[in-house]
Tab-separated table of C-alpha atoms and ligand atoms in Angstrom:
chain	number	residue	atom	x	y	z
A	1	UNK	CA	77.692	159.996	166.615
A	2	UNK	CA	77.282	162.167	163.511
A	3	UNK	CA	80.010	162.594	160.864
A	4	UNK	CA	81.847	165.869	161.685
A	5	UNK	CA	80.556	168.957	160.262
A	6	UNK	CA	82.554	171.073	158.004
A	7	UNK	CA	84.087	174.243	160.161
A	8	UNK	CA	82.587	176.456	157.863
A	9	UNK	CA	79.108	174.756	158.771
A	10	UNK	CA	79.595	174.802	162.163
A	11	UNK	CA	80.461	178.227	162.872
A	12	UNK	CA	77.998	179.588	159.840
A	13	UNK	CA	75.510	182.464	161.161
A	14	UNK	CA	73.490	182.349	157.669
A	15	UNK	CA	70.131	182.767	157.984
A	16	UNK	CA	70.299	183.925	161.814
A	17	UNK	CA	69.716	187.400	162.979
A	18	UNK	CA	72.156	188.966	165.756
A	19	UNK	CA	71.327	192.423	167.915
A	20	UNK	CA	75.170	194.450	169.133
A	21	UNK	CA	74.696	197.042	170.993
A	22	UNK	CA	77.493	199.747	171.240
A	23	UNK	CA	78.647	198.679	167.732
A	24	UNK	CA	79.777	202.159	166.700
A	25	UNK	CA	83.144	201.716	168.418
A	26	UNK	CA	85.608	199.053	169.251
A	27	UNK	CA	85.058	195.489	170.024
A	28	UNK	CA	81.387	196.208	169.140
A	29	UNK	CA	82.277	197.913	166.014
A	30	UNK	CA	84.203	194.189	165.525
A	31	UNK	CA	81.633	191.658	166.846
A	32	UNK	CA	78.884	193.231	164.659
A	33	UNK	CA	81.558	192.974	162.156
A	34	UNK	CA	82.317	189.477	162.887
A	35	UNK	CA	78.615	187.786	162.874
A	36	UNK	CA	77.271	189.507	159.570
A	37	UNK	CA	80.673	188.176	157.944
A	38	UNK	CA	79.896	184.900	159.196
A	39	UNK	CA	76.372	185.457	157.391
A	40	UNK	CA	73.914	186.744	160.254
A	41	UNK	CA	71.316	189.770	159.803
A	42	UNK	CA	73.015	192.094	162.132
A	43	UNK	CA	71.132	195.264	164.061
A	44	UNK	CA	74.042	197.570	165.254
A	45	UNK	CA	73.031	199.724	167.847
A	46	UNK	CA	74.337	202.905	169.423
A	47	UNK	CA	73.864	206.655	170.090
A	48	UNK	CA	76.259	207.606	167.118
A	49	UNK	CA	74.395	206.888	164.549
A	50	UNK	CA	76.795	208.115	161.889
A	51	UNK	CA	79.183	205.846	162.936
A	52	UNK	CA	76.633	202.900	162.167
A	53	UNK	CA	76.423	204.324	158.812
A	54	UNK	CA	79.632	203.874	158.421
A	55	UNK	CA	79.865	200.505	159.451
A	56	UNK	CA	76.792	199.265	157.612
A	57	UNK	CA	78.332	200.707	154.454
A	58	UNK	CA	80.758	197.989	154.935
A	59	UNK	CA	78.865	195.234	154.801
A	60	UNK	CA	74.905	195.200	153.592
A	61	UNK	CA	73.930	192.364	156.301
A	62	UNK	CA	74.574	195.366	158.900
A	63	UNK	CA	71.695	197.551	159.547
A	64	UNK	CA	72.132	200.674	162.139
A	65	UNK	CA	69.924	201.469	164.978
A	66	UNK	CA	69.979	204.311	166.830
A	67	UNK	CA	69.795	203.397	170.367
A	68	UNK	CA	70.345	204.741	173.575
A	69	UNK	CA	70.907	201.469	176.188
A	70	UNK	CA	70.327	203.150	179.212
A	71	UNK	CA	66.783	204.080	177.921
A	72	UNK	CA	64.547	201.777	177.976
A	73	UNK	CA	61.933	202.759	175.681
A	74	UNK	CA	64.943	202.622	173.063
A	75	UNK	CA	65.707	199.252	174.419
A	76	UNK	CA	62.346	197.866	173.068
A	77	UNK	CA	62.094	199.805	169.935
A	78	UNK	CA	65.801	197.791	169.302
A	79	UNK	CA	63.809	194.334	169.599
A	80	UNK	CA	60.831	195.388	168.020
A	81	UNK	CA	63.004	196.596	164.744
A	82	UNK	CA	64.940	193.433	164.477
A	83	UNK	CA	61.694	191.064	164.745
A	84	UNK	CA	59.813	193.449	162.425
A	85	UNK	CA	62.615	192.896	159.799
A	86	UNK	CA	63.605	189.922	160.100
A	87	UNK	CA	61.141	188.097	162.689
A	88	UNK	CA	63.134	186.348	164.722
A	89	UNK	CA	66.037	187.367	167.068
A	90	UNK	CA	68.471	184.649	167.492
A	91	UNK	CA	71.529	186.264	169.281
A	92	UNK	CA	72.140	188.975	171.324
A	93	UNK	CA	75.236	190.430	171.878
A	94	UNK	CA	75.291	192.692	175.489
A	95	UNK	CA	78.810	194.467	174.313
A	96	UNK	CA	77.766	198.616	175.302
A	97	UNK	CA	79.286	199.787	178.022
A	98	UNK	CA	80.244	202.809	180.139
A	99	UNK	CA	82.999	203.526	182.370
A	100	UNK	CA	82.839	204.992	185.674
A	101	UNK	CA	85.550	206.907	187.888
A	102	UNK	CA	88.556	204.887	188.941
A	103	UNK	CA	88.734	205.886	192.831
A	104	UNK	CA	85.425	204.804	194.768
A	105	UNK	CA	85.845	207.991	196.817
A	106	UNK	CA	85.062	210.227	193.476
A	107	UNK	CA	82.224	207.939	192.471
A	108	UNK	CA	78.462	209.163	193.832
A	109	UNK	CA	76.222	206.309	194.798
A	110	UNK	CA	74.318	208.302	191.867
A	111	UNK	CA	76.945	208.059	189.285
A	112	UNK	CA	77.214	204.431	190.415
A	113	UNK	CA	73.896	203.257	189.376
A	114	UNK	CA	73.887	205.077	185.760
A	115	UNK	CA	76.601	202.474	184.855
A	116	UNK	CA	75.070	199.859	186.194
A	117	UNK	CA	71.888	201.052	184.344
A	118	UNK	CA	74.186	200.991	180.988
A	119	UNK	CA	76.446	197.784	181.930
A	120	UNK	CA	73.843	195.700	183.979
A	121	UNK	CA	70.259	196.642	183.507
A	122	UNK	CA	70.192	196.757	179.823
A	123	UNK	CA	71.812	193.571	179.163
A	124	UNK	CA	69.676	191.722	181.797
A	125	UNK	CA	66.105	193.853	180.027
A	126	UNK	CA	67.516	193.247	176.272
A	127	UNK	CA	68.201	189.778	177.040
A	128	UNK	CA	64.149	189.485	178.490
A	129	UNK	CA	63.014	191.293	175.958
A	130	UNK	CA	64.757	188.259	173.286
A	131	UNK	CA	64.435	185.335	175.166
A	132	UNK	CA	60.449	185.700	176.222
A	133	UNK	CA	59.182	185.756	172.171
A	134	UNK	CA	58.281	181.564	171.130
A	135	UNK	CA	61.149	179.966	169.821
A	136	UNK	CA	60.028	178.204	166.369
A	137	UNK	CA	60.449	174.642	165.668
A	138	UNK	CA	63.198	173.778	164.648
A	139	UNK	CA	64.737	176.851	164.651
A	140	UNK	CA	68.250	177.289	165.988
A	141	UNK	CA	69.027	177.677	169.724
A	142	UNK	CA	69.165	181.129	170.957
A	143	UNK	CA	72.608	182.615	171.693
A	144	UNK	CA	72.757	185.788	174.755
A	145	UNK	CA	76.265	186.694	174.815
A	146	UNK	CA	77.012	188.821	177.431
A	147	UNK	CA	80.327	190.974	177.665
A	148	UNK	CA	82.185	191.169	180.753
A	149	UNK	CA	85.765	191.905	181.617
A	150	UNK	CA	88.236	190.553	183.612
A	151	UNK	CA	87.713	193.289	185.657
A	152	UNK	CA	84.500	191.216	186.768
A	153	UNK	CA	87.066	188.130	188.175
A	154	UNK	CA	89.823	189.584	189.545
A	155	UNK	CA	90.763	193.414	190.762
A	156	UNK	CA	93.162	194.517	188.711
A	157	UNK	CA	94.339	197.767	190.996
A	158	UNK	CA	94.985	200.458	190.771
A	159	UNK	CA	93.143	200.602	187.785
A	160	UNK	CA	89.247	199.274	187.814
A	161	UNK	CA	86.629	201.287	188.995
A	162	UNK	CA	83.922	200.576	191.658
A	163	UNK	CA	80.714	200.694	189.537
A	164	UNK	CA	82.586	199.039	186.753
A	165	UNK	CA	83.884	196.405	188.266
A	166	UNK	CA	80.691	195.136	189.831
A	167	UNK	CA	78.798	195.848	186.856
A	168	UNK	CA	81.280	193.378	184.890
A	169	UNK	CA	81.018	190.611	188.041
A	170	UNK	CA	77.141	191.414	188.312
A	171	UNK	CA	76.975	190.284	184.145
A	172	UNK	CA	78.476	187.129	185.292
A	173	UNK	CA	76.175	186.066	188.196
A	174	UNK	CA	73.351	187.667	185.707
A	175	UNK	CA	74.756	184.632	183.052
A	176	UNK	CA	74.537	181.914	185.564
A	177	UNK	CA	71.376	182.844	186.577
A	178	UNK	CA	69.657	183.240	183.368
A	179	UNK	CA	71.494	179.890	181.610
A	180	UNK	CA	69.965	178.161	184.827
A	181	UNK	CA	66.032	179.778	184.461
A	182	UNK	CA	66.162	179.627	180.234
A	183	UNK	CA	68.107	176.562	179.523
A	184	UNK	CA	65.044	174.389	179.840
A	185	UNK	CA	63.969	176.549	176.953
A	186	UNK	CA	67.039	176.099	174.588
A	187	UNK	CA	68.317	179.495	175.151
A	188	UNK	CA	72.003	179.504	176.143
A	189	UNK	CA	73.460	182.519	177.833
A	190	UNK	CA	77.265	183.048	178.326
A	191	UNK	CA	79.755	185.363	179.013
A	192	UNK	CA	83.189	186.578	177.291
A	193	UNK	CA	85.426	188.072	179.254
A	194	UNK	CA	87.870	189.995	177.377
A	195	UNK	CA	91.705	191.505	179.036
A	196	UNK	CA	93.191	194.097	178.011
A	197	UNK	CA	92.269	195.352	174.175
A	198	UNK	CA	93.201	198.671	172.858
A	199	UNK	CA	90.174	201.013	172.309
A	200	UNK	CA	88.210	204.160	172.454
A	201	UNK	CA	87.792	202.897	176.235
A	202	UNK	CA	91.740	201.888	176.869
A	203	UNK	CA	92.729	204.841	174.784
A	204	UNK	CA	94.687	206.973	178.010
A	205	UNK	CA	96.206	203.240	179.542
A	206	UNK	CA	97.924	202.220	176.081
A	207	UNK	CA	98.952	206.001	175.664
A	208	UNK	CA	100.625	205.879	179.260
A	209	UNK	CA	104.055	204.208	178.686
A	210	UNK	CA	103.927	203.256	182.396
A	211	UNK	CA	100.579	201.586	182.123
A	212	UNK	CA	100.936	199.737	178.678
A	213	UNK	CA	104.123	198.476	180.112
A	214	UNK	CA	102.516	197.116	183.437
A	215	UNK	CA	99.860	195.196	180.575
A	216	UNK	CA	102.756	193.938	179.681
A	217	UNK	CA	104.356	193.039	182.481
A	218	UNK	CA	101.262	190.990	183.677
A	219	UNK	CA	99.737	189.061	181.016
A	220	UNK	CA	101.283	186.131	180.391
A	221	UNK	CA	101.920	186.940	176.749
A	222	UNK	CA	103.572	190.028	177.229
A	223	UNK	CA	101.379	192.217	175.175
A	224	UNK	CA	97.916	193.591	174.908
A	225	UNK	CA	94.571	191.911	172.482
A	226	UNK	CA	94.492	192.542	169.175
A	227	UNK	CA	90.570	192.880	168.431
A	228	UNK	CA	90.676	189.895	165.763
A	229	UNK	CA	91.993	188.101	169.091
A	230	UNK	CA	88.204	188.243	169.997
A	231	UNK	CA	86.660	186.515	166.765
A	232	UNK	CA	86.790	182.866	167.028
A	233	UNK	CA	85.453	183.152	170.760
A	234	UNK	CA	82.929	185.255	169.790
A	235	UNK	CA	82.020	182.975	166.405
A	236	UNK	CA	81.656	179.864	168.619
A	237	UNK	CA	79.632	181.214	171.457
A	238	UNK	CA	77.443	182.694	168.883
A	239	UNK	CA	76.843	179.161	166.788
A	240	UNK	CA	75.970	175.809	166.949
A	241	UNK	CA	80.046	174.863	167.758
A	242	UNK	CA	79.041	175.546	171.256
A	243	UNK	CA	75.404	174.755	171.568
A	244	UNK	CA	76.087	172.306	174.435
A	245	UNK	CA	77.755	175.113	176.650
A	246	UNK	CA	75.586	177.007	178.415
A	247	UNK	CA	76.290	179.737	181.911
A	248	UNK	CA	80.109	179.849	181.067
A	249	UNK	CA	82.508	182.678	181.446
A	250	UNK	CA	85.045	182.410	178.003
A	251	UNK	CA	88.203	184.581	179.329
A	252	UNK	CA	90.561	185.696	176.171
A	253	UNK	CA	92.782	187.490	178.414
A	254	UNK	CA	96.077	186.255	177.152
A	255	UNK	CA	96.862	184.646	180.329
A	256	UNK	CA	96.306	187.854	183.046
A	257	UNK	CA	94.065	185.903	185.334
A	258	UNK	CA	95.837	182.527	185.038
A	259	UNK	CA	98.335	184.300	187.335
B	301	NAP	N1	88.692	197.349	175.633
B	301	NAP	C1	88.991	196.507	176.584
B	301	NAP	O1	90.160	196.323	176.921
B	301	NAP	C2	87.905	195.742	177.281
B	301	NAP	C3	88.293	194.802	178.252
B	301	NAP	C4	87.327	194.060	178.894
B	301	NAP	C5	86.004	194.241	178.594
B	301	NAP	N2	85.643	195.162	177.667
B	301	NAP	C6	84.229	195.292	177.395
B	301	NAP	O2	84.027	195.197	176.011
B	301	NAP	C7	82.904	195.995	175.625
B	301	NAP	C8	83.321	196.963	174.551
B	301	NAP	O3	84.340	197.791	175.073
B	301	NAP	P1	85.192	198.783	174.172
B	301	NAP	O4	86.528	198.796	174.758
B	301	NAP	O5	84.986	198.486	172.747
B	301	NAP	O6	84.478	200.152	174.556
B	301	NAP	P2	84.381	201.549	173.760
B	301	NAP	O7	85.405	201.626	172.696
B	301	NAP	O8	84.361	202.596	174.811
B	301	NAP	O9	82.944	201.440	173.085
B	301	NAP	C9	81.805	201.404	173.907
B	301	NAP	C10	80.595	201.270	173.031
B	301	NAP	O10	79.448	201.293	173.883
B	301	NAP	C11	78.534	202.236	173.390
B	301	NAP	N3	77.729	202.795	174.459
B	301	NAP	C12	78.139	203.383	175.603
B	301	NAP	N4	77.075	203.827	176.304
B	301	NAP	C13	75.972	203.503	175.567
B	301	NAP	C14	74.591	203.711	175.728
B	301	NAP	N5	74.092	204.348	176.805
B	301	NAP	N6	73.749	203.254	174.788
B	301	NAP	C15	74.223	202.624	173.685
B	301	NAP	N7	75.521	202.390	173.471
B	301	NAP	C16	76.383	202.852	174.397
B	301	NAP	C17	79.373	203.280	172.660
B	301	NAP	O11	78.597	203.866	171.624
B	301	NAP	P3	77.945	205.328	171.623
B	301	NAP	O12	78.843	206.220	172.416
B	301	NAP	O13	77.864	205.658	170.167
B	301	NAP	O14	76.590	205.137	172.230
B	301	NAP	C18	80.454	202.408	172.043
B	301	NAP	O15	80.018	201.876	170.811
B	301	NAP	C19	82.419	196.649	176.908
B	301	NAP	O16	81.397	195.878	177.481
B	301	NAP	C20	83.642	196.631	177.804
B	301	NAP	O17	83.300	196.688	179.152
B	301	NAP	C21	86.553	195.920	177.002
């Protein structure tokens, strides 16, 4: 056995470049954050481009791309950027999403299958589109990180949504299958699954008395994520600290589905 690495080493990103889409908002707004800190060349992609600006002002490893998931034209031109940059694309990070209506009986079977196209599609195309290109030698494993939800393990009714829901369960069958077809290659794909974290998305349930207090009520550690809550299992899916774990589901839930 090798001499343990320093931490620093281990979870270091330097030298790696990292694709987030939906980064102009929330946890993606974070994870893109999260890897250029940790020293990757990061492509943050969205539709609001001005909020990329933003963020890339913040740090100059950030670059924003204006990108719409669901289109799939934009979906290439996303890959194509990062490789012409930087040539190489060594994580992915499948983070945009879009939320559909709560009661199945409002949803269209139309409505349905634009957020799958957004939630499922794109992550399952984006993560072709990086894993088919040659690895080089020696060059570090490939990391596809997709983002699910608890929502995509357990129901938690009343609130959910039907298209959401199996959009976050379909990302984690998507995982397996693609860790089992592209692990003979070296590229790892897993899954985070996050609970309950207070965004743009969550906005109206942590607004609701009644429904941040149920949170409360059901996770284990009687309170919602903080979005830092997120970094370290982000950091080590992303680097070589996990680069023997491969078609996982990482839950940071703070203990809701260990009911
Ligand atoms: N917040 C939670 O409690 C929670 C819990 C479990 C899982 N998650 C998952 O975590 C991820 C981030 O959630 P969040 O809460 O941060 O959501 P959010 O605040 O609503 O942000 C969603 C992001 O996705 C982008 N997006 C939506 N549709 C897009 C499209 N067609 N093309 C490109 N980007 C698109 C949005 O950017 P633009 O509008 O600028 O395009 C935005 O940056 C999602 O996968 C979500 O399902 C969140």
């Amino acid at each position: 056995m090798n001499a343990p690495r320093p931490a620093a080493e281990l979870f270091s990103l330097r030298g790696r470049t990292a694709l987030v889409t939906g980064a102009s908002a929330g946890l993606g707004a974070r994870f893109a954050a999260v890897l250029a800190q940790a020293g990757a060349t990061v492509f943050a992609a969205a539709r609001r481009l001005d909020r990329l600006k933003e963020l890339a002002d913040s740090d100059p490893r950030i670059h924003p791309v204006a990108c719409d998931v669901s289109q799939e034209a934009d979906r290439t031109r996303l890959v194509d950027t990062a490789r012409a940059a930087t040539g190489r694309v060594d994580i992915l990070v499948n983070n945009a999403a879009a939320s559909g209506e709560t009661r199945a009986e409002d949803e269209s079977p139309d409505a349905f299958a634009e957020v799958l196209g957004v939630n499922l599609t794109a992550p399952f195309h984006l993560a072709r589109l990086v894993a088919e290109a040659p690895t080089e030698d020696g060059a570090p494993g490939r990391s596809v990180i997709n983002i699910s939800s608890i929502l995509g393990l357990v129901t938690a009714a009343p609130l959910g949504g039907a298209s959401y829901s199996a959009s976050k369960a379909g990302l984690i069958g998507l995982t397996r299958e693609l860790a089992g077809q592209w692990g003979p290659g070296g590229t790892r794909v897993n899954a985070l699954a996050p609970g309950w974290f207070r965004t743009e998305m969550t906005a109206d349930l942590f607004a609701d008395e009644r429904s941040s207090r149920w949170v409360e009520r059901n996770t284990l550690l009687r309170r919602g994520g903080e979005g830092q809550e997120l970094d370290g299992a982000l950091l080590f899916l992303a680097s070589d600290a996990s680069s023997y774990c491969t078609g996982q589901i990482l839950t940071v839930d703070g203990g809701w589905t260990a009911r």
